[in-house]
Amino acid sequence: MDGTTVSDLLQMDGYDAVVTYKAMKRLRLRILPPDGAVAISAPFGTPEHVIEQFVDQHHGWILRTRTAVRLRSPRPQRLDTGGRVRLWGAWTELVVEDASRAYARHTDGRVHILCPDGDEDAARRALDALHRRELEPALKRLLEEWQPRVGRRAAGIRMRRMTSRWGSCNTATAVITFNTALAKFPPEALEFVVVHELVHLLERGHGPVFKAHMSRLLPDWQARRMLLREGP
């Protein structure tokens, strides 16, 4: 069997689970925001009854975690004039205007979104582009400060909207990717993610060595991490 993944749907009591078969050694279970979807990764050739037994053993945890994830990650509200969006940790009044081209800007203490009337997808793309523009200079400043302090430099920086991570570090290439949604949260949270990903260039895992580096460089890193508890 090559590395191609194959997905299947497993119907359980009260929910469906998407099973993805991969070249891996053991079963893995995840609950994904915003709806609490159940995702299972399984080694190729794992019998269905083994997966069902695995899910059954975690049934109580799945139900509790799905509820917690849904409460923590409610569906996004519609983007309408009079609503509000978050920018750098503060709720900001929203103004939506009809226009032929989708664009968002932050001015006069408000976020203005221009988009074709009723095109919610275009409005969200425009808002994500605004987050990206806000994030880029903030990241540049923090990386200039923290790369010398950590003693490692990223070979490349990327930004994209991610659904389950705030950042990721490819330790083989030293390329770091940041979630554009970080622009919604306080600057202290962004600084935590920057330091966290740079430290991965020193230590790949999240064990005691990693935590020691974090505590040395950013003593309040655990409190900063809590600023991101709502999830992407």
Coordinates of C-alpha atoms in Angstrom, one line a residue:
M1 CA 0.0 0.0 0.0
D2 CA 1.4 3.4 -0.9
G3 CA 1.0 6.6 1.2
T4 CA -2.4 7.5 -0.3
T5 CA -5.0 8.1 2.3
V6 CA -8.5 6.6 2.1
S7 CA -11.5 7.9 4.1
D8 CA -14.6 6.2 5.3
L9 CA -17.6 7.1 7.4
L10 CA -18.3 5.2 10.6
Q11 CA -21.8 5.7 12.1
M12 CA -21.9 5.6 15.9
D13 CA -24.5 6.3 18.5
G14 CA -25.3 10.0 18.2
Y15 CA -22.6 11.0 15.7
D16 CA -20.7 10.0 12.6
A17 CA -16.9 9.6 12.6
V18 CA -14.7 10.1 9.6
V19 CA -12.1 7.5 9.4
T20 CA -8.9 8.2 7.4
Y21 CA -6.6 5.3 6.7
K22 CA -2.9 6.2 6.6
A23 CA 0.6 4.7 6.8
M24 CA 0.8 5.0 10.6
K25 CA 1.3 2.7 13.6
R26 CA -1.7 3.4 15.9
L27 CA -5.2 4.8 16.0
R28 CA -5.6 8.5 16.6
L29 CA -8.7 10.4 17.6
R30 CA -9.4 14.1 17.2
I31 CA -12.5 16.4 17.8
L32 CA -12.4 19.2 15.3
P33 CA -13.9 22.8 15.6
P34 CA -16.3 24.4 15.1
D35 CA -18.9 21.6 15.0
G36 CA -17.1 18.9 17.1
A37 CA -16.6 16.6 14.1
V38 CA -15.1 13.3 15.1
A39 CA -12.0 12.4 13.1
I40 CA -10.1 9.1 13.4
S41 CA -6.8 8.2 11.8
A42 CA -6.1 4.5 11.5
P43 CA -3.3 2.3 10.0
F44 CA -4.1 0.7 6.7
G45 CA -5.8 -2.6 7.1
T46 CA -7.3 -1.9 10.6
P47 CA -10.6 -3.9 10.8
E48 CA -13.7 -1.9 11.3
H49 CA -14.6 -3.7 14.6
V50 CA -11.3 -2.6 16.1
I51 CA -12.0 1.0 15.2
E52 CA -15.5 0.7 16.6
Q53 CA -14.1 -0.7 19.9
F54 CA -11.6 2.1 20.1
V55 CA -14.3 4.7 19.6
D56 CA -16.6 2.9 22.1
Q57 CA -13.8 3.0 24.7
H58 CA -13.6 6.8 24.3
H59 CA -17.4 7.4 24.0
G60 CA -17.7 9.5 27.2
W61 CA -14.7 11.6 26.4
I62 CA -16.0 12.2 22.8
L63 CA -19.4 13.4 24.0
R64 CA -17.8 15.8 26.6
T65 CA -15.2 17.1 24.2
R66 CA -17.7 17.6 21.3
T67 CA -19.9 19.8 23.6
A68 CA -16.9 21.8 24.8
V69 CA -15.6 22.3 21.3
R70 CA -19.0 23.5 20.0
L71 CA -19.4 25.9 22.9
R72 CA -15.9 27.2 22.4
S73 CA -16.2 27.5 18.7
P74 CA -19.6 28.8 17.8
R75 CA -20.5 29.2 14.1
P76 CA -19.4 32.6 12.9
Q77 CA -22.1 35.3 13.0
R78 CA -23.1 36.9 9.8
L79 CA -21.1 39.9 8.8
D80 CA -23.6 42.8 8.8
T81 CA -23.5 46.5 9.5
G82 CA -24.0 47.1 13.2
G83 CA -22.3 43.8 14.1
R84 CA -18.8 43.5 15.4
V85 CA -15.5 41.7 14.7
R86 CA -12.4 41.3 16.8
L87 CA -9.1 42.9 15.9
W88 CA -6.0 42.6 18.2
G89 CA -8.2 41.5 21.1
A90 CA -10.8 44.3 20.9
W91 CA -14.3 44.1 19.6
T92 CA -14.6 46.5 16.7
E93 CA -17.8 47.9 15.1
L94 CA -18.5 46.5 11.6
V95 CA -19.8 48.4 8.6
V96 CA -20.7 46.5 5.5
E97 CA -21.0 48.3 2.2
D98 CA -22.1 47.2 -1.3
A99 CA -19.4 47.2 -3.8
S100 CA -18.4 45.3 -6.9
R101 CA -15.0 44.2 -5.4
A102 CA -14.5 42.6 -2.0
Y103 CA -12.2 44.5 0.3
A104 CA -11.9 45.2 4.0
R105 CA -10.1 48.1 5.8
H106 CA -9.7 49.3 9.4
T107 CA -10.3 53.0 9.7
D108 CA -12.1 55.4 12.1
G109 CA -12.0 52.8 14.8
R110 CA -14.2 50.5 12.7
V111 CA -13.8 47.7 10.2
H112 CA -15.4 48.4 6.8
I113 CA -16.1 45.5 4.5
L114 CA -16.9 46.3 0.9
C115 CA -18.4 43.4 -1.1
P116 CA -21.2 42.4 -3.5
D117 CA -24.5 42.6 -1.6
G118 CA -25.3 39.4 0.3
D119 CA -22.0 37.7 -0.7
E120 CA -21.0 36.3 2.8
D121 CA -18.1 34.3 1.4
A122 CA -16.6 37.3 -0.3
A123 CA -17.0 39.3 3.0
R124 CA -15.1 36.6 4.9
R125 CA -12.4 36.5 2.3
A126 CA -12.0 40.2 2.6
L127 CA -11.8 40.1 6.4
D128 CA -9.2 37.3 6.2
A129 CA -7.2 39.5 3.8
L130 CA -7.4 42.3 6.3
H131 CA -6.1 40.0 9.1
R132 CA -3.2 39.0 6.8
R133 CA -2.3 42.7 6.2
E134 CA -2.5 43.4 9.9
L135 CA -0.5 40.4 10.8
E136 CA 2.4 40.8 8.4
P137 CA 4.1 43.9 9.9
A138 CA 3.4 42.6 13.5
L139 CA 5.1 39.3 12.6
K140 CA 8.1 41.1 11.0
R141 CA 8.7 43.2 14.2
L142 CA 8.4 40.2 16.5
L143 CA 10.7 38.0 14.4
E144 CA 13.3 40.7 14.2
E145 CA 13.2 40.9 18.0
W146 CA 13.0 37.2 18.9
Q147 CA 15.1 35.3 16.3
P148 CA 18.4 36.7 17.9
R149 CA 17.1 35.9 21.4
V150 CA 16.1 32.4 20.5
G151 CA 19.3 31.9 18.5
R152 CA 17.5 30.4 15.5
R153 CA 16.2 32.0 12.3
A154 CA 13.3 30.8 10.2
A155 CA 14.2 30.0 6.6
G156 CA 10.8 31.2 5.5
I157 CA 7.5 32.6 6.8
R158 CA 4.1 31.8 5.6
M159 CA 0.6 33.0 6.6
R160 CA -2.7 31.2 5.9
R161 CA -6.0 30.6 7.5
M162 CA -5.9 27.4 9.5
T163 CA -8.7 25.6 11.3
S164 CA -6.9 23.8 14.1
R165 CA -3.5 25.3 14.6
W166 CA -2.1 28.8 15.5
G167 CA 1.2 28.0 13.9
S168 CA 3.3 25.2 12.6
C169 CA 7.1 24.7 12.2
N170 CA 8.6 22.5 9.6
T171 CA 11.8 21.6 11.5
A172 CA 13.4 20.0 8.4
T173 CA 13.1 23.2 6.3
A174 CA 12.8 25.8 9.1
V175 CA 9.7 27.2 7.5
I176 CA 7.1 28.6 9.9
T177 CA 3.5 29.1 9.1
F178 CA 1.2 31.4 11.1
N179 CA -2.6 31.4 11.2
T180 CA -4.0 34.7 9.9
A181 CA -6.7 34.5 12.6
L182 CA -4.0 35.5 15.1
A183 CA -4.8 39.1 14.2
K184 CA -8.1 38.7 16.1
F185 CA -6.3 38.2 19.4
P186 CA -4.2 40.4 21.7
P187 CA -0.6 41.1 20.6
E188 CA 0.7 39.2 23.6
A189 CA -0.9 36.0 22.2
L190 CA 0.8 36.5 18.8
E191 CA 4.2 37.0 20.6
F192 CA 3.6 33.6 22.4
V193 CA 3.0 31.8 19.1
V194 CA 6.1 33.4 17.5
V195 CA 8.3 32.3 20.4
H196 CA 6.7 28.9 20.5
E197 CA 7.4 28.2 16.8
L198 CA 10.9 29.5 17.0
V199 CA 11.7 27.3 20.0
H200 CA 10.7 24.3 17.8
L201 CA 13.8 25.1 15.8
L202 CA 15.7 24.3 19.1
E203 CA 13.5 21.4 20.3
R204 CA 11.1 19.5 18.0
G205 CA 8.7 18.1 20.7
H206 CA 6.7 19.7 23.6
G207 CA 8.6 17.8 26.4
P208 CA 10.5 19.2 29.4
V209 CA 13.3 20.6 27.3
F210 CA 10.9 22.6 25.1
K211 CA 9.0 23.9 28.2
A212 CA 12.3 24.9 29.8
H213 CA 13.2 27.0 26.8
M214 CA 9.8 28.6 26.8
S215 CA 10.0 29.4 30.5
R216 CA 13.5 30.9 30.1
L217 CA 12.5 33.1 27.1
L218 CA 8.9 34.0 28.0
P219 CA 8.2 33.2 31.7
D220 CA 4.4 33.9 31.3
W221 CA 4.0 31.8 28.2
Q222 CA 1.3 29.6 29.8
A223 CA -0.9 32.6 30.7
R224 CA -0.4 34.0 27.1
R225 CA -1.4 30.6 25.7
M226 CA -4.7 30.9 27.6
L227 CA -5.5 34.0 25.5
L228 CA -6.0 31.6 22.6
R229 CA -8.2 29.1 24.4
E230 CA -11.2 29.8 22.1
G231 CA -9.3 28.1 19.2
P232 CA -8.9 29.3 15.6

